[in-house]
Short mmCIF file of C-alpha atoms and ligand atoms in Angstrom, two decimals:
data_model
loop_
_atom_site.label_atom_id
_atom_site.label_comp_id
_atom_site.label_asym_id
_atom_site.label_seq_id
_atom_site.Cartn_x
_atom_site.Cartn_y
_atom_site.Cartn_z
CA UNK B 1 -0.76 7.65 -48.47
CA UNK B 2 -0.60 11.01 -48.64
CA UNK B 3 2.02 11.87 -44.81
CA UNK B 4 2.90 15.45 -44.13
CA UNK B 5 3.87 17.28 -41.60
CA UNK B 6 2.52 20.48 -40.88
CA UNK B 7 3.87 21.88 -37.13
CA UNK B 8 1.67 20.66 -34.77
CA UNK B 9 4.05 16.83 -35.54
CA UNK B 10 7.38 19.48 -35.33
CA UNK B 11 5.61 20.98 -31.96
CA UNK B 12 5.47 17.15 -30.19
CA UNK B 13 9.61 16.40 -31.56
CA UNK B 14 9.44 20.60 -30.25
CA UNK B 15 8.29 19.57 -26.89
CA UNK B 16 9.49 16.95 -25.76
CA UNK B 17 13.20 17.47 -26.62
CA UNK B 18 13.08 21.35 -26.42
CA UNK B 19 15.97 21.80 -27.42
CA UNK B 20 15.76 21.54 -30.54
CA UNK B 21 16.91 23.75 -32.55
CA UNK B 22 13.91 26.70 -33.13
CA UNK B 23 15.87 27.60 -36.62
CA UNK B 24 13.88 26.12 -39.01
CA UNK B 25 11.33 28.46 -42.54
CA UNK B 26 8.26 27.88 -40.70
CA UNK B 27 9.09 30.87 -38.83
CA UNK B 28 10.21 33.06 -41.74
CA UNK B 29 8.65 32.07 -44.94
CA UNK B 30 4.98 31.19 -44.63
CA UNK B 31 2.79 34.52 -45.11
CA UNK B 32 -1.28 33.61 -43.37
CA UNK B 33 -2.96 31.68 -43.98
CA UNK B 34 0.01 29.52 -45.88
CA UNK B 35 2.08 26.66 -43.33
CA UNK B 36 4.96 25.52 -43.99
CA UNK B 37 4.87 21.74 -45.17
CA UNK B 38 7.08 18.69 -45.74
CA UNK B 39 5.92 16.07 -47.46
CA UNK B 40 7.17 12.28 -47.92
CA UNK B 41 7.90 13.02 -51.41
CA UNK B 42 10.58 15.10 -51.02
CA UNK B 43 8.29 18.24 -51.02
CA UNK B 44 8.68 21.22 -49.31
CA UNK B 45 7.13 24.29 -48.85
CA UNK B 46 4.66 26.57 -47.55
CA UNK B 47 0.70 25.51 -48.99
CA UNK B 48 -2.33 26.97 -47.75
CA UNK B 49 -4.17 22.76 -48.34
CA UNK B 50 -1.89 20.18 -47.97
CA UNK B 51 0.61 19.96 -50.33
CA UNK B 52 0.89 16.12 -50.33
CA UNK B 53 0.28 13.68 -52.84
CA UNK B 54 2.68 10.49 -54.69
CA UNK B 55 3.71 8.21 -54.29
CA UNK B 56 2.69 8.54 -58.08
CA UNK B 57 1.03 11.33 -58.18
CA UNK B 58 4.54 14.81 -57.73
CA UNK B 59 3.44 17.17 -53.93
CA UNK B 60 2.86 20.55 -55.60
CA UNK B 61 1.00 23.27 -53.72
CA UNK B 62 -1.98 25.28 -56.15
CA UNK B 63 -1.10 28.61 -54.66
CA UNK B 64 -0.97 31.09 -56.41
CA UNK B 65 3.41 31.99 -56.39
CA UNK B 66 3.21 29.42 -53.81
CA UNK B 67 7.09 28.89 -52.77
CA UNK B 68 7.54 24.57 -52.93
CA UNK B 69 8.89 22.59 -54.37
CA UNK B 70 12.83 24.21 -52.62
CA UNK B 71 15.82 22.06 -52.77
CA UNK B 72 16.96 21.60 -49.72
CA UNK B 73 20.25 24.49 -49.77
CA UNK B 74 24.17 22.58 -49.74
CA UNK B 75 26.26 24.45 -47.63
CA UNK B 76 27.28 27.19 -50.33
CA UNK B 77 24.22 27.39 -51.74
CA UNK B 78 22.15 29.51 -50.00
CA UNK B 79 18.45 29.41 -49.97
CA UNK B 80 16.36 31.39 -52.57
CA UNK B 81 16.09 34.90 -51.77
CA UNK B 82 12.52 35.40 -51.06
CA UNK B 83 11.36 39.36 -51.24
CA UNK B 84 8.95 42.11 -51.03
CA UNK B 85 9.08 40.85 -46.45
CA UNK B 86 9.63 43.63 -43.87
CA UNK B 87 12.76 42.61 -42.13
CA UNK B 88 11.77 42.08 -39.25
CA UNK B 89 8.17 42.25 -37.08
CA UNK B 90 6.95 44.80 -36.40
CA UNK B 91 3.90 44.74 -34.75
CA UNK B 92 4.15 44.29 -31.45
CA UNK B 93 5.81 47.69 -31.65
CA UNK B 94 1.84 47.96 -31.52
CA UNK B 95 1.79 47.53 -27.42
CA UNK B 96 5.01 48.05 -26.46
CA UNK B 97 8.27 50.21 -26.57
CA UNK B 98 11.42 49.14 -28.42
CA UNK B 99 13.07 49.01 -25.44
CA UNK B 100 11.23 47.75 -23.34
CA UNK B 101 10.37 50.25 -20.83
CA UNK B 102 6.73 48.89 -20.31
CA UNK B 103 6.96 45.80 -21.21
CA UNK B 104 9.06 42.49 -19.66
CA UNK B 105 9.56 39.24 -22.14
CA UNK B 106 12.26 38.49 -19.50
CA UNK B 107 10.08 34.99 -18.83
CA UNK B 108 11.01 31.68 -18.04
CA UNK B 109 8.60 28.92 -17.79
CA UNK B 110 8.43 26.77 -14.61
CA UNK B 111 6.48 22.38 -16.36
CA UNK B 112 4.99 20.70 -13.74
CA UNK B 113 3.01 17.37 -14.35
CA UNK B 114 0.46 16.49 -12.14
CA UNK B 115 1.34 12.08 -13.73
CA UNK B 116 5.39 12.89 -12.14
CA UNK B 117 5.00 14.43 -9.43
CA UNK B 118 8.38 14.99 -9.42
CA UNK B 119 9.52 16.42 -12.47
CA UNK B 120 11.50 19.78 -12.84
CA UNK B 121 12.27 21.09 -16.42
CA UNK B 122 12.29 24.97 -16.76
CA UNK B 123 13.29 27.01 -20.02
CA UNK B 124 13.19 30.56 -21.21
CA UNK B 125 12.34 29.82 -25.00
CA UNK B 126 9.05 27.22 -24.71
CA UNK B 127 5.65 27.48 -23.01
CA UNK B 128 3.93 23.75 -23.24
CA UNK B 129 0.62 23.24 -21.19
CA UNK B 130 -1.14 20.17 -21.63
CA UNK B 131 -4.90 18.88 -20.38
CA UNK B 132 -6.26 15.22 -20.37
CA UNK B 133 -9.28 14.38 -18.88
CA UNK B 134 -11.41 12.50 -21.95
CA UNK B 135 -11.67 10.28 -18.65
CA UNK B 136 -11.93 10.85 -14.81
CA UNK B 137 -7.98 10.91 -14.20
CA UNK B 138 -6.97 13.87 -15.44
CA UNK B 139 -3.32 14.30 -16.91
CA UNK B 140 -1.82 18.16 -16.64
CA UNK B 141 1.31 19.52 -17.35
CA UNK B 142 0.85 23.25 -16.39
CA UNK B 143 3.17 25.96 -16.57
CA UNK B 144 4.48 28.63 -13.42
CA UNK B 145 5.81 32.37 -15.35
CA UNK B 146 7.90 34.54 -13.99
CA UNK B 147 8.51 37.52 -14.75
CA UNK B 148 11.16 39.06 -12.95
CA UNK B 149 12.99 43.17 -12.49
CA UNK B 150 9.32 45.19 -13.25
CA UNK B 151 10.89 48.40 -11.57
CA UNK B 152 9.27 49.56 -8.79
CA UNK B 153 7.29 52.43 -10.35
CA UNK B 154 5.60 50.18 -12.60
CA UNK B 155 1.39 50.21 -12.20
CA UNK B 156 -1.15 49.11 -13.60
CA UNK B 157 0.36 44.70 -14.40
CA UNK B 158 -1.38 42.86 -17.19
CA UNK B 159 -0.18 39.87 -19.17
CA UNK B 160 -0.43 40.37 -22.70
CA UNK B 161 0.23 36.84 -25.50
CA UNK B 162 2.13 38.42 -28.87
CA UNK B 163 1.88 36.70 -32.08
CA UNK B 164 4.04 38.12 -34.50
CA UNK B 165 3.28 39.11 -38.16
CA UNK B 166 4.77 35.71 -40.41
CA UNK B 167 5.73 32.36 -40.37
CA UNK B 168 3.33 29.70 -37.30
CA UNK B 169 6.16 29.68 -34.29
CA UNK B 170 3.10 27.78 -32.48
CA UNK B 171 1.06 24.95 -31.86
CA UNK B 172 -2.54 23.74 -30.35
CA UNK B 173 -4.31 20.66 -30.69
CA UNK B 174 -7.49 20.55 -29.67
CA UNK B 175 -8.75 22.58 -27.27
CA UNK B 176 -6.60 25.97 -26.49
CA UNK B 177 -8.60 28.36 -23.98
CA UNK B 178 -5.50 28.82 -20.99
CA UNK B 179 -7.17 30.80 -17.51
CA UNK B 180 -3.94 32.16 -16.13
CA UNK B 181 -3.68 33.04 -12.56
CA UNK B 182 -1.13 35.35 -10.19
CA UNK B 183 0.71 33.78 -7.45
CA UNK B 184 1.63 35.38 -3.30
CA UNK B 185 5.01 34.49 -3.37
CA UNK B 186 4.93 36.83 0.02
CA UNK B 187 8.81 38.46 0.91
CA UNK B 188 10.46 35.67 -1.23
CA UNK B 189 11.12 35.12 -5.20
CA UNK B 190 9.19 31.87 -6.52
CA UNK B 191 12.20 29.84 -6.50
CA UNK B 192 12.61 29.93 -2.63
CA UNK B 193 8.85 30.19 -1.49
CA UNK B 194 9.68 26.58 -3.21
CA UNK B 195 12.75 25.10 -1.75
CA UNK B 196 15.06 25.66 -5.08
CA UNK B 197 12.82 23.08 -6.80
CA UNK B 198 9.00 23.25 -8.90
CA UNK B 199 8.32 20.43 -9.20
CA UNK B 200 4.06 18.95 -8.66
CA UNK B 201 4.24 18.76 -5.28
CA UNK B 202 6.35 21.71 -4.08
CA UNK B 203 3.88 24.83 -6.14
CA UNK B 204 1.04 21.88 -5.26
CA UNK B 205 0.70 24.92 -2.07
CA UNK B 206 0.80 28.20 -3.71
CA UNK B 207 -1.29 27.18 -6.52
CA UNK B 208 -3.81 26.04 -4.58
CA UNK B 209 -3.72 30.57 -3.32
CA UNK B 210 -3.59 31.59 -7.35
CA UNK B 211 -6.23 34.64 -8.59
CA UNK B 212 -7.81 34.32 -11.96
CA UNK B 213 -5.84 37.62 -14.12
CA UNK B 214 -8.10 35.90 -17.13
CA UNK B 215 -8.56 33.22 -19.23
CA UNK B 216 -7.24 33.35 -23.28
CA UNK B 217 -8.36 31.09 -26.15
CA UNK B 218 -5.46 30.67 -28.11
CA UNK B 219 -6.31 28.14 -30.82
CA UNK B 220 -5.92 28.38 -34.33
CA UNK B 221 -6.35 32.44 -35.05
CA UNK B 222 -2.58 32.11 -34.49
CA UNK B 223 -2.72 30.00 -38.34
CA UNK B 224 -5.33 33.06 -39.95
CA UNK B 225 -4.43 35.56 -38.27
CA UNK B 226 -1.11 36.17 -38.93
CA UNK B 227 0.45 39.39 -36.45
CA UNK B 228 -1.61 39.78 -33.33
CA UNK B 229 -2.27 40.96 -29.39
CA UNK B 230 -4.10 39.52 -26.87
CA UNK B 231 -5.09 40.56 -23.90
CA UNK B 232 -7.93 39.19 -21.49
CA UNK B 233 -6.49 40.10 -18.77
CA UNK B 234 -7.42 42.00 -15.52
CA UNK B 235 -5.52 43.98 -14.05
CA UNK B 236 -2.88 43.23 -10.92
CA UNK B 237 -0.89 44.37 -8.43
CA UNK B 238 3.41 44.91 -9.65
CA UNK B 239 6.34 43.34 -7.93
CA UNK B 240 10.15 43.18 -9.24
CA UNK B 241 8.71 39.76 -9.84
CA UNK B 242 5.20 38.80 -10.67
CA UNK B 243 4.52 34.60 -10.83
CA UNK B 244 1.72 32.79 -12.97
CA UNK B 245 0.11 29.85 -12.84
CA UNK B 246 -1.33 28.43 -16.88
CA UNK B 247 -3.58 25.35 -16.16
CA UNK B 248 -5.63 24.12 -20.01
CA UNK B 249 -8.81 24.11 -20.33
CA UNK B 250 -9.29 21.04 -22.43
CA UNK B 251 -12.95 18.97 -23.50
CA UNK B 252 -10.94 16.67 -23.97
CA UNK B 253 -7.17 16.66 -24.79
CA UNK B 254 -5.83 19.26 -25.74
CA UNK B 255 -2.35 21.47 -25.91
CA UNK B 256 -0.74 24.63 -25.83
CA UNK B 257 2.65 24.87 -27.17
CA UNK B 258 4.90 27.40 -28.46
CA UNK B 259 8.93 28.91 -28.30
CA UNK B 260 9.36 32.22 -26.15
CA UNK B 261 11.43 35.19 -28.13
CA UNK B 262 12.70 37.96 -25.92
CA UNK B 263 15.36 39.82 -28.55
CA UNK B 264 16.41 39.95 -32.63
CA UNK B 265 18.16 37.28 -33.15
CA UNK B 266 17.54 34.33 -30.78
CA UNK B 267 15.72 32.45 -33.70
CA UNK B 268 15.97 34.04 -36.85
CA UNK B 269 16.31 37.83 -38.20
CA UNK B 270 12.99 38.77 -38.04
CA UNK B 271 10.76 37.93 -34.85
CA UNK B 272 11.83 40.29 -32.43
CA UNK B 273 9.47 39.39 -29.30
CA UNK B 274 7.09 36.17 -29.18
CA UNK B 275 5.12 34.67 -26.38
CA UNK B 276 3.55 36.12 -23.43
CA UNK B 277 4.44 39.76 -21.26
CA UNK B 278 3.31 41.78 -18.63
CA UNK B 279 2.69 45.03 -20.08
CA UNK B 280 2.43 47.64 -17.09
CA UNK B 281 2.22 51.81 -17.19
CA UNK B 282 4.96 54.09 -15.48
C1 NAG A 301 -10.30 7.21 -22.08
O1 NAG A 301 -11.10 5.22 -21.63
C2 NAG A 301 -11.98 4.54 -22.02
C3 NAG A 301 -13.38 3.35 -22.14
O2 NAG A 301 -12.38 3.20 -20.79
C4 NAG A 301 -10.84 4.26 -24.02
O3 NAG A 301 -10.54 3.64 -24.46
C5 NAG A 301 -9.56 5.35 -23.92
O4 NAG A 301 -8.74 4.78 -24.71
C6 NAG A 301 -9.15 6.34 -22.75
N1 NAG A 301 -9.47 7.42 -22.91
C7 NAG A 301 -7.84 8.18 -22.29
C8 NAG A 301 -7.41 8.94 -22.80
O5 NAG A 301 -7.22 7.42 -21.47
C1 NAG A 302 15.29 40.73 -20.28
O1 NAG A 302 17.06 40.05 -20.82
C2 NAG A 302 17.75 41.30 -21.76
C3 NAG A 302 19.55 40.05 -21.37
O2 NAG A 302 18.17 39.13 -21.86
C4 NAG A 302 18.49 42.45 -20.77
O3 NAG A 302 18.81 42.91 -21.74
C5 NAG A 302 16.82 42.71 -20.48
O4 NAG A 302 17.87 43.90 -19.47
C6 NAG A 302 15.76 42.49 -19.33
N1 NAG A 302 15.05 42.29 -19.58
C7 NAG A 302 14.63 43.48 -18.43
C8 NAG A 302 12.61 44.29 -18.05
O5 NAG A 302 15.03 42.63 -16.82
C1 NAG A 303 15.91 24.47 -13.59
O1 NAG A 303 16.43 24.56 -14.09
C2 NAG A 303 17.56 23.86 -13.20
C3 NAG A 303 18.39 23.39 -15.48
O2 NAG A 303 17.70 21.59 -15.72
C4 NAG A 303 17.76 23.37 -12.45
O3 NAG A 303 18.86 22.66 -12.05
C5 NAG A 303 17.02 23.96 -11.82
O4 NAG A 303 16.34 23.31 -10.75
C6 NAG A 303 15.23 24.30 -12.33
N1 NAG A 303 14.94 24.89 -11.31
C7 NAG A 303 13.69 24.65 -10.47
C8 NAG A 303 13.53 26.51 -9.45
O5 NAG A 303 12.80 24.60 -10.88
C1 NAG A 304 -8.79 20.11 -18.00
O1 NAG A 304 -10.27 19.89 -18.74
C2 NAG A 304 -11.03 19.71 -17.74
C3 NAG A 304 -11.85 19.93 -18.92
O2 NAG A 304 -12.08 21.06 -19.77
C4 NAG A 304 -11.26 21.38 -16.62
O3 NAG A 304 -12.43 21.00 -16.54
C5 NAG A 304 -10.89 21.65 -15.84
O4 NAG A 304 -10.89 22.05 -15.18
C6 NAG A 304 -9.18 21.28 -16.77
N1 NAG A 304 -8.08 21.40 -16.70
C7 NAG A 304 -7.85 22.96 -15.82
C8 NAG A 304 -6.44 22.41 -14.38
O5 NAG A 304 -7.93 23.65 -15.93
C1 NAG A 305 -3.84 52.48 -14.72
O1 NAG A 305 -4.93 52.67 -14.77
C2 NAG A 305 -5.59 53.96 -14.53
C3 NAG A 305 -7.24 53.19 -14.92
O2 NAG A 305 -7.11 53.20 -16.25
C4 NAG A 305 -5.29 54.42 -15.24
O3 NAG A 305 -6.92 56.34 -15.10
C5 NAG A 305 -4.72 55.25 -14.61
O4 NAG A 305 -3.63 56.41 -14.89
C6 NAG A 305 -2.69 54.25 -14.33
N1 NAG A 305 -1.88 54.38 -14.30
C7 NAG A 305 -1.03 54.71 -14.18
C8 NAG A 305 0.48 54.96 -13.90
O5 NAG A 305 -0.59 55.31 -16.17
#
């Protein structure tokens, strides 16, 4: 019997236990179209097809120069050095400057569920939305991303998504089609506008009047294209704090999960930035 764990399975664990360490080899070692695999017989490494065999045939990857199998490093043995690798991911420099002067990656994601109306979890490092509409009941887990400290003189705000050049740090199950809407919290900050706790009940009124700003399909392109930034956002009015409601449109069950990265060293020493970013002109 084959057994393999690719990132999607890892993602499921990550999202249920959001504190799971993101510092895994999958972030830095695999170069698209390869993905990180862990097989039942202990083989682990990057491969563009499933390397998992067993139990009578040892797992292996047919790729030229594939990186597995690799022994689990012991404490006094560092992992084998990988050569010809850029030191840090720089693809995001195409649209954002090093000093973040026209970009804001500092999102807090408030996660809410329509089937557990008191559920309130927020995170600055992980994002997860889900929509299961197979039957008449729509089960949804939405996210509201709040970006703070946009400068007063910012103009032409828009939303981008960025996927770093190596590794797989996000997962999509079935549909990855997201709808984004900006929220009007009036003079208040989002947290005050929802009475200090962001759950399904407290956000309902606010979300009703969301203003659609774009749709973006985060389907599995990230696994094959490497570094890439995507936007399909209209320009919207900038203000000090911007709140965006993310929902997933899914013909059956679908979900999107990823790690938001705002600085080098947050998950490893390759990825400097990842995830949602508000970009603006000055
Ligand atoms: C949808 O309904 C069918 C038939 O009742 C059932 O087999 C299936 O498990 C349901 N799916 C979900 C996601 O509830
Ligand atoms: C984002 O947060 C970092 C610290 O995590 C801070 O240094 C930086 O100034 C913040 N940027 C903005 C635009 O708020
Ligand atoms: C964010 O999470 C913290 C820690 O779980 C919680 O105390 C706080 O109420 C949450 N904020 C909102 C607005 O729900
Ligand atoms: C959830 O998915 C269903 C099926 O595609 C769609 O009709 C519905 O609008 C989605 N919900 C949201 C909030 O996007
Ligand atoms: C905002 O966008 C418009 C249209 O693209 C452009 O003409 C204008 O110069 C932009 N504003 C700033 C401050 O860059």
